[in-house]
Amino acid sequence: MPDLTISNSLCTRCGVCVDICPMRILELPGKELLPRFTGTGADRCIVCGHCEAVCPTGALRMDDPRLDPASYPPQKTLLDAEELDAYLRMRRSIRRFRPDPVPREAIVALLDVVRYAPSGSNRQGVKWLVIHETTQVRQLTALAVDWFRSQQDGDTLLSRNFNIAGMIRSWQKGNDPICRNAPHLVIPYTDRQHPTAAVDAIIAAAHLEIAAPAHGIGTCLSGFFQMAAESWEPLQQALDLPEGHRPGYTILLGFPATNFLRPPRRNRLDITWR
Ligand SMILES: Cc1cc2nc3c(=O)[nH]c(=O)nc-3n(C[C@H](O)[C@H](O)[C@H](O)COP(=O)(O)O)c2cc1C
């Protein structure tokens, strides 16, 4: 259960914490009194930390056993839009990786900031499977190829959209059309006990893709691996996720071996205004 500690000398009773609370479970009972949880409010708190984050005097501290004890000083909030737009335009899916491994600490630093991705009810239920051993990546990829082999015959959404036979031929020639010879795989996964769990994991994957270039790391989503992971029991057994958990999306990860010099052109913007 979350706990609020408020400094009597620092709190100005401005009520900003009460106003920001998305659950409406804080109250300011009187001019002289400190903000507090409403009756059963603490039970409904989603520990979003917004009350602590907006307090102008730093008077309020929210504690909960789930929270990482690390905290941060006030951060520079807004990036220059022009700079951020250029960064986002230059993010690319990386399909050629250097063979040298990305140190575990660098992957931890990246995943650490991805904790700041939004999640339904601030559940933060995303966990990470990192296949750091490249030999294991290759073994898992071979299992994914087995699934594609099993899908060769028949008219399916997969066979209509992808050249499965060509992909298998490419694998047999020593290429890796599924994991692109990436040294690592990163898979956010969630239990499916919450309506937003699947989306939470995909949003975490998107945040990882966006943050990675700033950390000097290349990524590419692997829909091919993901499709196999969702359907092929031998691959699911090898991934060995905890009971009831499902992979959100599969991300190839490594140091990039390509250097993009300019953004590609995009389709025209398509907006419906109402
Ligand atoms: C859901 C999804 C699945 C994807 N699966 C693959 C994949 O299996 N193999 C691959 O090489 N790229 C894959 N990609 C990367 C897209 O092809 C890529 O995002 C797109 O071509 C645009 O390129 P960019 O990311 O460099 O802007 C996937 C992207 C998404 C969003």
PDB file of C-alpha atoms and ligand atoms in Angstrom:
ATOM      1  CA  MET A   1       0.000   0.000   0.000  1.00  0.00           C
ATOM      2  CA  PRO A   2       1.417   3.426  -0.895  1.00  0.00           C
ATOM      3  CA  ASP A   3       2.367   5.841   1.815  1.00  0.00           C
ATOM      4  CA  LEU A   4       2.495   9.664   1.613  1.00  0.00           C
ATOM      5  CA  THR A   5       5.036  11.620   3.631  1.00  0.00           C
ATOM      6  CA  ILE A   6       4.552  15.373   3.532  1.00  0.00           C
ATOM      7  CA  SER A   7       6.836  17.943   5.098  1.00  0.00           C
ATOM      8  CA  ASN A   8       4.784  20.324   7.230  1.00  0.00           C
ATOM      9  CA  SER A   9       7.341  23.090   6.821  1.00  0.00           C
ATOM     10  CA  LEU A  10       7.701  22.742   3.027  1.00  0.00           C
ATOM     11  CA  CYS A  11       4.052  22.119   2.084  1.00  0.00           C
ATOM     12  CA  THR A  12       2.285  25.364   1.106  1.00  0.00           C
ATOM     13  CA  ARG A  13      -1.145  23.667   0.894  1.00  0.00           C
ATOM     14  CA  CYS A  14      -1.343  24.808  -2.731  1.00  0.00           C
ATOM     15  CA  GLY A  15      -3.411  21.720  -3.656  1.00  0.00           C
ATOM     16  CA  VAL A  16      -1.562  21.003  -6.921  1.00  0.00           C
ATOM     17  CA  CYS A  17      -1.085  17.363  -5.839  1.00  0.00           C
ATOM     18  CA  VAL A  18      -4.838  17.026  -5.230  1.00  0.00           C
ATOM     19  CA  ASP A  19      -5.678  18.480  -8.636  1.00  0.00           C
ATOM     20  CA  ILE A  20      -3.224  16.319 -10.586  1.00  0.00           C
ATOM     21  CA  CYS A  21      -4.270  12.980  -9.065  1.00  0.00           C
ATOM     22  CA  PRO A  22      -5.864  10.892 -11.868  1.00  0.00           C
ATOM     23  CA  MET A  23      -7.741   8.743  -9.353  1.00  0.00           C
ATOM     24  CA  ARG A  24      -9.113  11.729  -7.365  1.00  0.00           C
ATOM     25  CA  ILE A  25      -8.007  10.088  -4.122  1.00  0.00           C
ATOM     26  CA  LEU A  26      -6.152  12.992  -2.501  1.00  0.00           C
ATOM     27  CA  GLU A  27      -7.760  15.740  -0.486  1.00  0.00           C
ATOM     28  CA  LEU A  28      -6.722  18.903   1.319  1.00  0.00           C
ATOM     29  CA  PRO A  29      -8.930  18.781   4.393  1.00  0.00           C
ATOM     30  CA  GLY A  30      -8.340  22.349   5.560  1.00  0.00           C
ATOM     31  CA  LYS A  31      -6.081  25.378   5.150  1.00  0.00           C
ATOM     32  CA  GLU A  32      -3.824  24.343   7.990  1.00  0.00           C
ATOM     33  CA  LEU A  33      -3.906  20.599   7.312  1.00  0.00           C
ATOM     34  CA  LEU A  34      -1.695  18.557   5.014  1.00  0.00           C
ATOM     35  CA  PRO A  35      -2.944  16.745   1.897  1.00  0.00           C
ATOM     36  CA  ARG A  36      -3.894  13.117   2.565  1.00  0.00           C
ATOM     37  CA  PHE A  37      -5.568  10.124   0.973  1.00  0.00           C
ATOM     38  CA  THR A  38      -9.365  10.197   1.026  1.00  0.00           C
ATOM     39  CA  GLY A  39     -10.962   7.403   3.122  1.00  0.00           C
ATOM     40  CA  THR A  40     -10.063   4.272   1.126  1.00  0.00           C
ATOM     41  CA  GLY A  41      -8.072   6.196  -1.473  1.00  0.00           C
ATOM     42  CA  ALA A  42      -4.742   4.572  -0.757  1.00  0.00           C
ATOM     43  CA  ASP A  43      -6.196   1.206  -1.871  1.00  0.00           C
ATOM     44  CA  ARG A  44      -6.976   2.634  -5.294  1.00  0.00           C
ATOM     45  CA  CYS A  45      -3.681   4.500  -5.754  1.00  0.00           C
ATOM     46  CA  ILE A  46      -1.923   3.448  -9.004  1.00  0.00           C
ATOM     47  CA  VAL A  47       1.404   4.820  -7.724  1.00  0.00           C
ATOM     48  CA  CYS A  48       1.817   7.010 -10.811  1.00  0.00           C
ATOM     49  CA  GLY A  49       3.853   9.442  -8.701  1.00  0.00           C
ATOM     50  CA  HIS A  50       2.276  12.498 -10.334  1.00  0.00           C
ATOM     51  CA  CYS A  51       1.594  14.074  -6.919  1.00  0.00           C
ATOM     52  CA  GLU A  52       5.292  13.884  -6.057  1.00  0.00           C
ATOM     53  CA  ALA A  53       6.330  14.980  -9.535  1.00  0.00           C
ATOM     54  CA  VAL A  54       4.303  18.233  -9.489  1.00  0.00           C
ATOM     55  CA  CYS A  55       4.923  19.398  -5.915  1.00  0.00           C
ATOM     56  CA  PRO A  56       6.474  22.879  -6.342  1.00  0.00           C
ATOM     57  CA  THR A  57       8.402  22.707  -3.071  1.00  0.00           C
ATOM     58  CA  GLY A  58       9.360  19.015  -3.068  1.00  0.00           C
ATOM     59  CA  ALA A  59       7.352  18.586   0.139  1.00  0.00           C
ATOM     60  CA  LEU A  60       5.603  15.347  -0.845  1.00  0.00           C
ATOM     61  CA  ARG A  61       7.120  11.887  -1.022  1.00  0.00           C
ATOM     62  CA  MET A  62       5.236   8.835  -2.206  1.00  0.00           C
ATOM     63  CA  ASP A  63       6.551   5.493  -1.011  1.00  0.00           C
ATOM     64  CA  ASP A  64       5.528   2.013  -1.975  1.00  0.00           C
ATOM     65  CA  PRO A  65       7.342  -1.311  -1.677  1.00  0.00           C
ATOM     66  CA  ARG A  66       7.131  -1.727  -5.470  1.00  0.00           C
ATOM     67  CA  LEU A  67       9.147   1.431  -6.145  1.00  0.00           C
ATOM     68  CA  ASP A  68      12.814   1.416  -7.056  1.00  0.00           C
ATOM     69  CA  PRO A  69      14.552   3.470  -4.323  1.00  0.00           C
ATOM     70  CA  ALA A  70      16.471   5.402  -7.022  1.00  0.00           C
ATOM     71  CA  SER A  71      15.020   8.812  -7.734  1.00  0.00           C
ATOM     72  CA  TYR A  72      16.057  11.633  -9.992  1.00  0.00           C
ATOM     73  CA  PRO A  73      16.580  15.360  -9.548  1.00  0.00           C
ATOM     74  CA  PRO A  74      14.333  17.649 -11.608  1.00  0.00           C
ATOM     75  CA  GLN A  75      15.051  16.872 -15.283  1.00  0.00           C
ATOM     76  CA  LYS A  76      15.356  19.110 -18.290  1.00  0.00           C
ATOM     77  CA  THR A  77      11.860  18.567 -19.642  1.00  0.00           C
ATOM     78  CA  LEU A  78      11.444  19.637 -23.217  1.00  0.00           C
ATOM     79  CA  LEU A  79      13.752  18.863 -26.083  1.00  0.00           C
ATOM     80  CA  ASP A  80      13.957  21.375 -28.837  1.00  0.00           C
ATOM     81  CA  ALA A  81      11.225  20.239 -31.283  1.00  0.00           C
ATOM     82  CA  GLU A  82      13.476  20.647 -34.320  1.00  0.00           C
ATOM     83  CA  GLU A  83      16.152  18.478 -32.712  1.00  0.00           C
ATOM     84  CA  LEU A  84      13.680  15.820 -31.605  1.00  0.00           C
ATOM     85  CA  ASP A  85      11.971  15.746 -35.023  1.00  0.00           C
ATOM     86  CA  ALA A  86      15.350  15.253 -36.702  1.00  0.00           C
ATOM     87  CA  TYR A  87      16.171  12.437 -34.238  1.00  0.00           C
ATOM     88  CA  LEU A  88      12.889  10.660 -34.923  1.00  0.00           C
ATOM     89  CA  ARG A  89      13.286  11.041 -38.674  1.00  0.00           C
ATOM     90  CA  MET A  90      16.751   9.517 -38.498  1.00  0.00           C
ATOM     91  CA  ARG A  91      15.750   6.463 -36.401  1.00  0.00           C
ATOM     92  CA  ARG A  92      15.994   3.422 -38.657  1.00  0.00           C
ATOM     93  CA  SER A  93      15.391  -0.289 -38.414  1.00  0.00           C
ATOM     94  CA  ILE A  94      18.849  -1.843 -38.337  1.00  0.00           C
ATOM     95  CA  ARG A  95      19.297  -5.063 -40.283  1.00  0.00           C
ATOM     96  CA  ARG A  96      23.100  -5.245 -40.393  1.00  0.00           C
ATOM     97  CA  PHE A  97      24.772  -5.666 -37.034  1.00  0.00           C
ATOM     98  CA  ARG A  98      28.362  -5.783 -35.891  1.00  0.00           C
ATOM     99  CA  PRO A  99      29.118  -9.219 -34.444  1.00  0.00           C
ATOM    100  CA  ASP A 100      30.607  -7.890 -31.183  1.00  0.00           C
ATOM    101  CA  PRO A 101      28.220  -8.127 -28.237  1.00  0.00           C
ATOM    102  CA  VAL A 102      26.518  -5.150 -26.639  1.00  0.00           C
ATOM    103  CA  PRO A 103      27.635  -5.186 -22.986  1.00  0.00           C
ATOM    104  CA  ARG A 104      24.922  -6.156 -20.538  1.00  0.00           C
ATOM    105  CA  GLU A 105      25.292  -2.809 -18.725  1.00  0.00           C
ATOM    106  CA  ALA A 106      24.468  -0.928 -21.941  1.00  0.00           C
ATOM    107  CA  ILE A 107      21.307  -3.001 -22.389  1.00  0.00           C
ATOM    108  CA  VAL A 108      20.366  -2.435 -18.744  1.00  0.00           C
ATOM    109  CA  ALA A 109      20.833   1.343 -19.179  1.00  0.00           C
ATOM    110  CA  LEU A 110      18.481   1.280 -22.165  1.00  0.00           C
ATOM    111  CA  LEU A 111      15.826  -0.857 -20.469  1.00  0.00           C
ATOM    112  CA  ASP A 112      16.113   1.291 -17.364  1.00  0.00           C
ATOM    113  CA  VAL A 113      14.809   4.360 -19.206  1.00  0.00           C
ATOM    114  CA  VAL A 114      12.157   2.312 -21.023  1.00  0.00           C
ATOM    115  CA  ARG A 115      10.527   1.840 -17.588  1.00  0.00           C
ATOM    116  CA  TYR A 116       9.197   5.341 -18.184  1.00  0.00           C
ATOM    117  CA  ALA A 117       6.942   4.118 -21.009  1.00  0.00           C
ATOM    118  CA  PRO A 118       3.234   4.480 -20.236  1.00  0.00           C
ATOM    119  CA  SER A 119       1.270   1.405 -19.140  1.00  0.00           C
ATOM    120  CA  GLY A 120      -2.420   0.801 -18.465  1.00  0.00           C
ATOM    121  CA  SER A 121      -3.300   1.771 -14.859  1.00  0.00           C
ATOM    122  CA  ASN A 122       0.426   2.434 -14.428  1.00  0.00           C
ATOM    123  CA  ARG A 123       0.722  -1.314 -13.941  1.00  0.00           C
ATOM    124  CA  GLN A 124       4.329  -1.476 -15.167  1.00  0.00           C
ATOM    125  CA  GLY A 125       3.850  -5.198 -15.717  1.00  0.00           C
ATOM    126  CA  VAL A 126       6.360  -5.490 -18.562  1.00  0.00           C
ATOM    127  CA  LYS A 127       9.242  -7.909 -17.944  1.00  0.00           C
ATOM    128  CA  TRP A 128      12.160  -8.507 -20.259  1.00  0.00           C
ATOM    129  CA  LEU A 129      13.729 -11.613 -21.706  1.00  0.00           C
ATOM    130  CA  VAL A 130      17.177 -10.809 -23.107  1.00  0.00           C
ATOM    131  CA  ILE A 131      18.782 -13.554 -25.173  1.00  0.00           C
ATOM    132  CA  HIS A 132      22.316 -12.273 -24.808  1.00  0.00           C
ATOM    133  CA  GLU A 133      24.078 -15.453 -25.910  1.00  0.00           C
ATOM    134  CA  THR A 134      24.341 -15.233 -29.703  1.00  0.00           C
ATOM    135  CA  THR A 135      24.511 -19.038 -30.037  1.00  0.00           C
ATOM    136  CA  GLN A 136      21.092 -19.184 -28.370  1.00  0.00           C
ATOM    137  CA  VAL A 137      19.752 -16.552 -30.768  1.00  0.00           C
ATOM    138  CA  ARG A 138      20.756 -18.811 -33.660  1.00  0.00           C
ATOM    139  CA  GLN A 139      19.150 -21.877 -32.032  1.00  0.00           C
ATOM    140  CA  LEU A 140      15.913 -19.993 -31.483  1.00  0.00           C
ATOM    141  CA  THR A 141      15.992 -18.669 -35.048  1.00  0.00           C
ATOM    142  CA  ALA A 142      16.337 -22.259 -36.326  1.00  0.00           C
ATOM    143  CA  LEU A 143      13.150 -23.109 -34.420  1.00  0.00           C
ATOM    144  CA  ALA A 144      11.389 -20.120 -36.002  1.00  0.00           C
ATOM    145  CA  VAL A 145      12.489 -21.404 -39.423  1.00  0.00           C
ATOM    146  CA  ASP A 146      10.923 -24.785 -38.555  1.00  0.00           C
ATOM    147  CA  TRP A 147       7.631 -22.978 -38.020  1.00  0.00           C
ATOM    148  CA  PHE A 148       7.915 -21.299 -41.446  1.00  0.00           C
ATOM    149  CA  ARG A 149       8.567 -24.743 -42.967  1.00  0.00           C
ATOM    150  CA  SER A 150       5.343 -25.971 -41.351  1.00  0.00           C
ATOM    151  CA  GLN A 151       3.453 -23.054 -42.948  1.00  0.00           C
ATOM    152  CA  GLN A 152       4.634 -23.564 -46.533  1.00  0.00           C
ATOM    153  CA  ASP A 153       1.556 -25.377 -47.825  1.00  0.00           C
ATOM    154  CA  GLY A 154      -1.877 -23.852 -48.102  1.00  0.00           C
ATOM    155  CA  ASP A 155      -3.343 -20.435 -48.739  1.00  0.00           C
ATOM    156  CA  THR A 156      -2.887 -18.468 -45.520  1.00  0.00           C
ATOM    157  CA  LEU A 157      -2.511 -14.791 -44.621  1.00  0.00           C
ATOM    158  CA  LEU A 158       1.173 -15.569 -44.121  1.00  0.00           C
ATOM    159  CA  SER A 159       1.697 -17.281 -47.502  1.00  0.00           C
ATOM    160  CA  ARG A 160      -0.225 -14.517 -49.280  1.00  0.00           C
ATOM    161  CA  ASN A 161       1.955 -11.800 -47.746  1.00  0.00           C
ATOM    162  CA  PHE A 162       5.388 -13.395 -47.571  1.00  0.00           C
ATOM    163  CA  ASN A 163       7.595 -15.558 -49.755  1.00  0.00           C
ATOM    164  CA  ILE A 164       8.020 -18.404 -47.280  1.00  0.00           C
ATOM    165  CA  ALA A 165       9.818 -20.714 -49.702  1.00  0.00           C
ATOM    166  CA  GLY A 166      12.269 -17.942 -50.544  1.00  0.00           C
ATOM    167  CA  MET A 167      12.885 -17.280 -46.884  1.00  0.00           C
ATOM    168  CA  ILE A 168      13.645 -20.929 -46.203  1.00  0.00           C
ATOM    169  CA  ARG A 169      15.964 -21.109 -49.238  1.00  0.00           C
ATOM    170  CA  SER A 170      17.782 -18.037 -47.950  1.00  0.00           C
ATOM    171  CA  TRP A 171      18.231 -19.665 -44.511  1.00  0.00           C
ATOM    172  CA  GLN A 172      19.549 -22.841 -46.170  1.00  0.00           C
ATOM    173  CA  LYS A 173      22.138 -20.739 -48.021  1.00  0.00           C
ATOM    174  CA  GLY A 174      23.427 -19.452 -44.672  1.00  0.00           C
ATOM    175  CA  ASN A 175      21.557 -16.132 -44.524  1.00  0.00           C
ATOM    176  CA  ASP A 176      19.309 -15.117 -41.648  1.00  0.00           C
ATOM    177  CA  PRO A 177      16.175 -13.404 -42.991  1.00  0.00           C
ATOM    178  CA  ILE A 178      14.446 -13.699 -39.619  1.00  0.00           C
ATOM    179  CA  CYS A 179      16.915 -12.379 -37.047  1.00  0.00           C
ATOM    180  CA  ARG A 180      19.331 -10.722 -39.484  1.00  0.00           C
ATOM    181  CA  ASN A 181      22.341 -12.204 -37.682  1.00  0.00           C
ATOM    182  CA  ALA A 182      21.636  -9.928 -34.728  1.00  0.00           C
ATOM    183  CA  PRO A 183      23.801 -10.808 -31.736  1.00  0.00           C
ATOM    184  CA  HIS A 184      20.904 -10.425 -29.276  1.00  0.00           C
ATOM    185  CA  LEU A 185      17.130 -10.680 -28.974  1.00  0.00           C
ATOM    186  CA  VAL A 186      15.123  -8.628 -26.528  1.00  0.00           C
ATOM    187  CA  ILE A 187      11.531  -9.603 -25.775  1.00  0.00           C
ATOM    188  CA  PRO A 188       9.206  -7.602 -23.529  1.00  0.00           C
ATOM    189  CA  TYR A 189       6.598  -9.964 -22.097  1.00  0.00           C
ATOM    190  CA  THR A 190       3.528  -9.641 -19.894  1.00  0.00           C
ATOM    191  CA  ASP A 191       1.004 -11.806 -18.149  1.00  0.00           C
ATOM    192  CA  ARG A 192      -2.375 -11.473 -19.812  1.00  0.00           C
ATOM    193  CA  GLN A 193      -4.397 -10.843 -16.678  1.00  0.00           C
ATOM    194  CA  HIS A 194      -4.971  -7.166 -17.499  1.00  0.00           C
ATOM    195  CA  PRO A 195      -6.821  -5.749 -20.524  1.00  0.00           C
ATOM    196  CA  THR A 196      -3.889  -3.519 -21.535  1.00  0.00           C
ATOM    197  CA  ALA A 197      -1.076  -6.035 -20.938  1.00  0.00           C
ATOM    198  CA  ALA A 198      -0.465  -6.852 -24.623  1.00  0.00           C
ATOM    199  CA  VAL A 199      -0.408  -3.184 -25.629  1.00  0.00           C
ATOM    200  CA  ASP A 200       1.824  -2.290 -22.657  1.00  0.00           C
ATOM    201  CA  ALA A 201       4.477  -4.689 -23.980  1.00  0.00           C
ATOM    202  CA  ILE A 202       4.268  -3.287 -27.521  1.00  0.00           C
ATOM    203  CA  ILE A 203       4.548   0.276 -26.249  1.00  0.00           C
ATOM    204  CA  ALA A 204       7.613  -0.749 -24.247  1.00  0.00           C
ATOM    205  CA  ALA A 205       9.099  -2.225 -27.437  1.00  0.00           C
ATOM    206  CA  ALA A 206       8.412   1.055 -29.262  1.00  0.00           C
ATOM    207  CA  HIS A 207      10.090   3.067 -26.513  1.00  0.00           C
ATOM    208  CA  LEU A 208      13.100   0.794 -26.714  1.00  0.00           C
ATOM    209  CA  GLU A 209      13.329   1.314 -30.479  1.00  0.00           C
ATOM    210  CA  ILE A 210      13.120   5.069 -30.056  1.00  0.00           C
ATOM    211  CA  ALA A 211      15.675   5.310 -27.237  1.00  0.00           C
ATOM    212  CA  ALA A 212      18.187   2.849 -28.704  1.00  0.00           C
ATOM    213  CA  PRO A 213      19.932   5.092 -31.291  1.00  0.00           C
ATOM    214  CA  ALA A 214      20.740   7.690 -28.610  1.00  0.00           C
ATOM    215  CA  HIS A 215      22.504   4.872 -26.738  1.00  0.00           C
ATOM    216  CA  GLY A 216      24.475   3.900 -29.876  1.00  0.00           C
ATOM    217  CA  ILE A 217      22.445   0.694 -30.211  1.00  0.00           C
ATOM    218  CA  GLY A 218      20.637  -0.615 -33.282  1.00  0.00           C
ATOM    219  CA  THR A 219      17.304  -2.446 -33.206  1.00  0.00           C
ATOM    220  CA  CYS A 220      14.741  -3.929 -35.549  1.00  0.00           C
ATOM    221  CA  LEU A 221      11.366  -5.430 -34.727  1.00  0.00           C
ATOM    222  CA  SER A 222      11.142  -9.003 -35.973  1.00  0.00           C
ATOM    223  CA  GLY A 223       7.583  -9.753 -36.998  1.00  0.00           C
ATOM    224  CA  PHE A 224       8.783 -13.060 -38.443  1.00  0.00           C
ATOM    225  CA  PHE A 225      10.240 -14.264 -35.168  1.00  0.00           C
ATOM    226  CA  GLN A 226       7.239 -12.905 -33.299  1.00  0.00           C
ATOM    227  CA  MET A 227       4.747 -14.793 -35.463  1.00  0.00           C
ATOM    228  CA  ALA A 228       6.638 -18.013 -34.852  1.00  0.00           C
ATOM    229  CA  ALA A 229       6.892 -17.266 -31.114  1.00  0.00           C
ATOM    230  CA  GLU A 230       3.132 -16.789 -30.924  1.00  0.00           C
ATOM    231  CA  SER A 231       2.340 -20.042 -32.722  1.00  0.00           C
ATOM    232  CA  TRP A 232       5.090 -22.664 -32.538  1.00  0.00           C
ATOM    233  CA  GLU A 233       5.211 -24.747 -29.423  1.00  0.00           C
ATOM    234  CA  PRO A 234       8.852 -25.872 -29.697  1.00  0.00           C
ATOM    235  CA  LEU A 235       9.878 -22.192 -29.849  1.00  0.00           C
ATOM    236  CA  GLN A 236       7.583 -21.288 -26.954  1.00  0.00           C
ATOM    237  CA  GLN A 237       9.099 -24.096 -24.900  1.00  0.00           C
ATOM    238  CA  ALA A 238      12.598 -22.869 -25.710  1.00  0.00           C
ATOM    239  CA  LEU A 239      11.692 -19.285 -24.735  1.00  0.00           C
ATOM    240  CA  ASP A 240      10.395 -20.717 -21.464  1.00  0.00           C
ATOM    241  CA  LEU A 241       8.391 -17.668 -20.338  1.00  0.00           C
ATOM    242  CA  PRO A 242       6.646 -17.966 -16.967  1.00  0.00           C
ATOM    243  CA  GLU A 243       3.206 -19.608 -16.983  1.00  0.00           C
ATOM    244  CA  GLY A 244       0.500 -17.334 -18.454  1.00  0.00           C
ATOM    245  CA  HIS A 245       2.985 -14.845 -19.939  1.00  0.00           C
ATOM    246  CA  ARG A 246       3.171 -13.956 -23.632  1.00  0.00           C
ATOM    247  CA  PRO A 247       5.834 -12.214 -25.709  1.00  0.00           C
ATOM    248  CA  GLY A 248       4.872  -8.636 -26.584  1.00  0.00           C
ATOM    249  CA  TYR A 249       7.175  -8.221 -29.571  1.00  0.00           C
ATOM    250  CA  THR A 250      10.588  -9.493 -30.567  1.00  0.00           C
ATOM    251  CA  ILE A 251      13.362  -6.944 -30.995  1.00  0.00           C
ATOM    252  CA  LEU A 252      16.690  -7.648 -32.704  1.00  0.00           C
ATOM    253  CA  LEU A 253      19.481  -5.743 -30.981  1.00  0.00           C
ATOM    254  CA  GLY A 254      23.163  -5.084 -31.576  1.00  0.00           C
ATOM    255  CA  PHE A 255      25.651  -2.421 -32.541  1.00  0.00           C
ATOM    256  CA  PRO A 256      24.668  -1.090 -35.974  1.00  0.00           C
ATOM    257  CA  ALA A 257      26.909  -1.845 -38.946  1.00  0.00           C
ATOM    258  CA  THR A 258      25.102   0.647 -41.168  1.00  0.00           C
ATOM    259  CA  ASN A 259      25.212   4.391 -41.149  1.00  0.00           C
ATOM    260  CA  PHE A 260      22.174   6.173 -42.535  1.00  0.00           C
ATOM    261  CA  LEU A 261      22.995   9.607 -43.874  1.00  0.00           C
ATOM    262  CA  ARG A 262      19.552  11.046 -44.447  1.00  0.00           C
ATOM    263  CA  PRO A 263      15.927  10.178 -43.682  1.00  0.00           C
ATOM    264  CA  PRO A 264      14.006   8.200 -46.315  1.00  0.00           C
ATOM    265  CA  ARG A 265      10.858   9.794 -47.746  1.00  0.00           C
ATOM    266  CA  ARG A 266       7.569   8.836 -46.177  1.00  0.00           C
ATOM    267  CA  ASN A 267       4.051   8.307 -47.479  1.00  0.00           C
ATOM    268  CA  ARG A 268       1.886  11.381 -47.540  1.00  0.00           C
ATOM    269  CA  LEU A 269       0.238  12.280 -44.268  1.00  0.00           C
ATOM    270  CA  ASP A 270      -3.358  11.031 -44.116  1.00  0.00           C
ATOM    271  CA  ILE A 271      -5.577  12.879 -41.619  1.00  0.00           C
ATOM    272  CA  THR A 272      -9.321  12.922 -41.220  1.00  0.00           C
ATOM    273  CA  TRP A 273     -10.488  16.039 -39.374  1.00  0.00           C
ATOM    274  CA  ARG A 274     -13.867  16.066 -37.775  1.00  0.00           C
TER     275      ARG A 274
HETATM  276  C1  LIG B   1       5.153  -4.770 -36.393  1.00  0.00           C
HETATM  277  C2  LIG B   1       6.448  -4.697 -37.168  1.00  0.00           C
HETATM  278  C3  LIG B   1       7.058  -5.868 -37.584  1.00  0.00           C
HETATM  279  C4  LIG B   1       8.254  -5.806 -38.283  1.00  0.00           C
HETATM  280  N1  LIG B   1       8.861  -6.976 -38.649  1.00  0.00           N
HETATM  281  C5  LIG B   1      10.022  -6.936 -39.329  1.00  0.00           C
HETATM  282  C6  LIG B   1      10.691  -8.145 -39.694  1.00  0.00           C
HETATM  283  O1  LIG B   1      10.227  -9.258 -39.424  1.00  0.00           O
HETATM  284  N2  LIG B   1      11.863  -8.054 -40.371  1.00  0.00           N
HETATM  285  C7  LIG B   1      12.415  -6.845 -40.694  1.00  0.00           C
HETATM  286  O2  LIG B   1      13.475  -6.825 -41.290  1.00  0.00           O
HETATM  287  N3  LIG B   1      11.806  -5.669 -40.356  1.00  0.00           N
HETATM  288  C8  LIG B   1      10.639  -5.693 -39.675  1.00  0.00           C
HETATM  289  N4  LIG B   1      10.026  -4.520 -39.287  1.00  0.00           N
HETATM  290  C9  LIG B   1      10.651  -3.229 -39.612  1.00  0.00           C
HETATM  291  C10 LIG B   1       9.875  -2.493 -40.723  1.00  0.00           C
HETATM  292  O3  LIG B   1      10.080  -3.145 -41.945  1.00  0.00           O
HETATM  293  C11 LIG B   1      10.388  -1.055 -40.731  1.00  0.00           C
HETATM  294  O4  LIG B   1       9.954  -0.411 -39.557  1.00  0.00           O
HETATM  295  C12 LIG B   1       9.870  -0.254 -41.920  1.00  0.00           C
HETATM  296  O5  LIG B   1      10.389  -0.777 -43.127  1.00  0.00           O
HETATM  297  C13 LIG B   1      10.285   1.217 -41.837  1.00  0.00           C
HETATM  298  O6  LIG B   1      11.697   1.333 -41.724  1.00  0.00           O
HETATM  299  P1  LIG B   1      12.348   2.164 -40.527  1.00  0.00           P
HETATM  300  O7  LIG B   1      11.956   1.471 -39.247  1.00  0.00           O
HETATM  301  O8  LIG B   1      13.817   2.128 -40.768  1.00  0.00           O
HETATM  302  O9  LIG B   1      11.793   3.541 -40.593  1.00  0.00           O
HETATM  303  C14 LIG B   1       8.851  -4.550 -38.583  1.00  0.00           C
HETATM  304  C15 LIG B   1       8.225  -3.384 -38.143  1.00  0.00           C
HETATM  305  C16 LIG B   1       7.047  -3.451 -37.440  1.00  0.00           C
HETATM  306  C17 LIG B   1       6.404  -2.178 -36.949  1.00  0.00           C
END
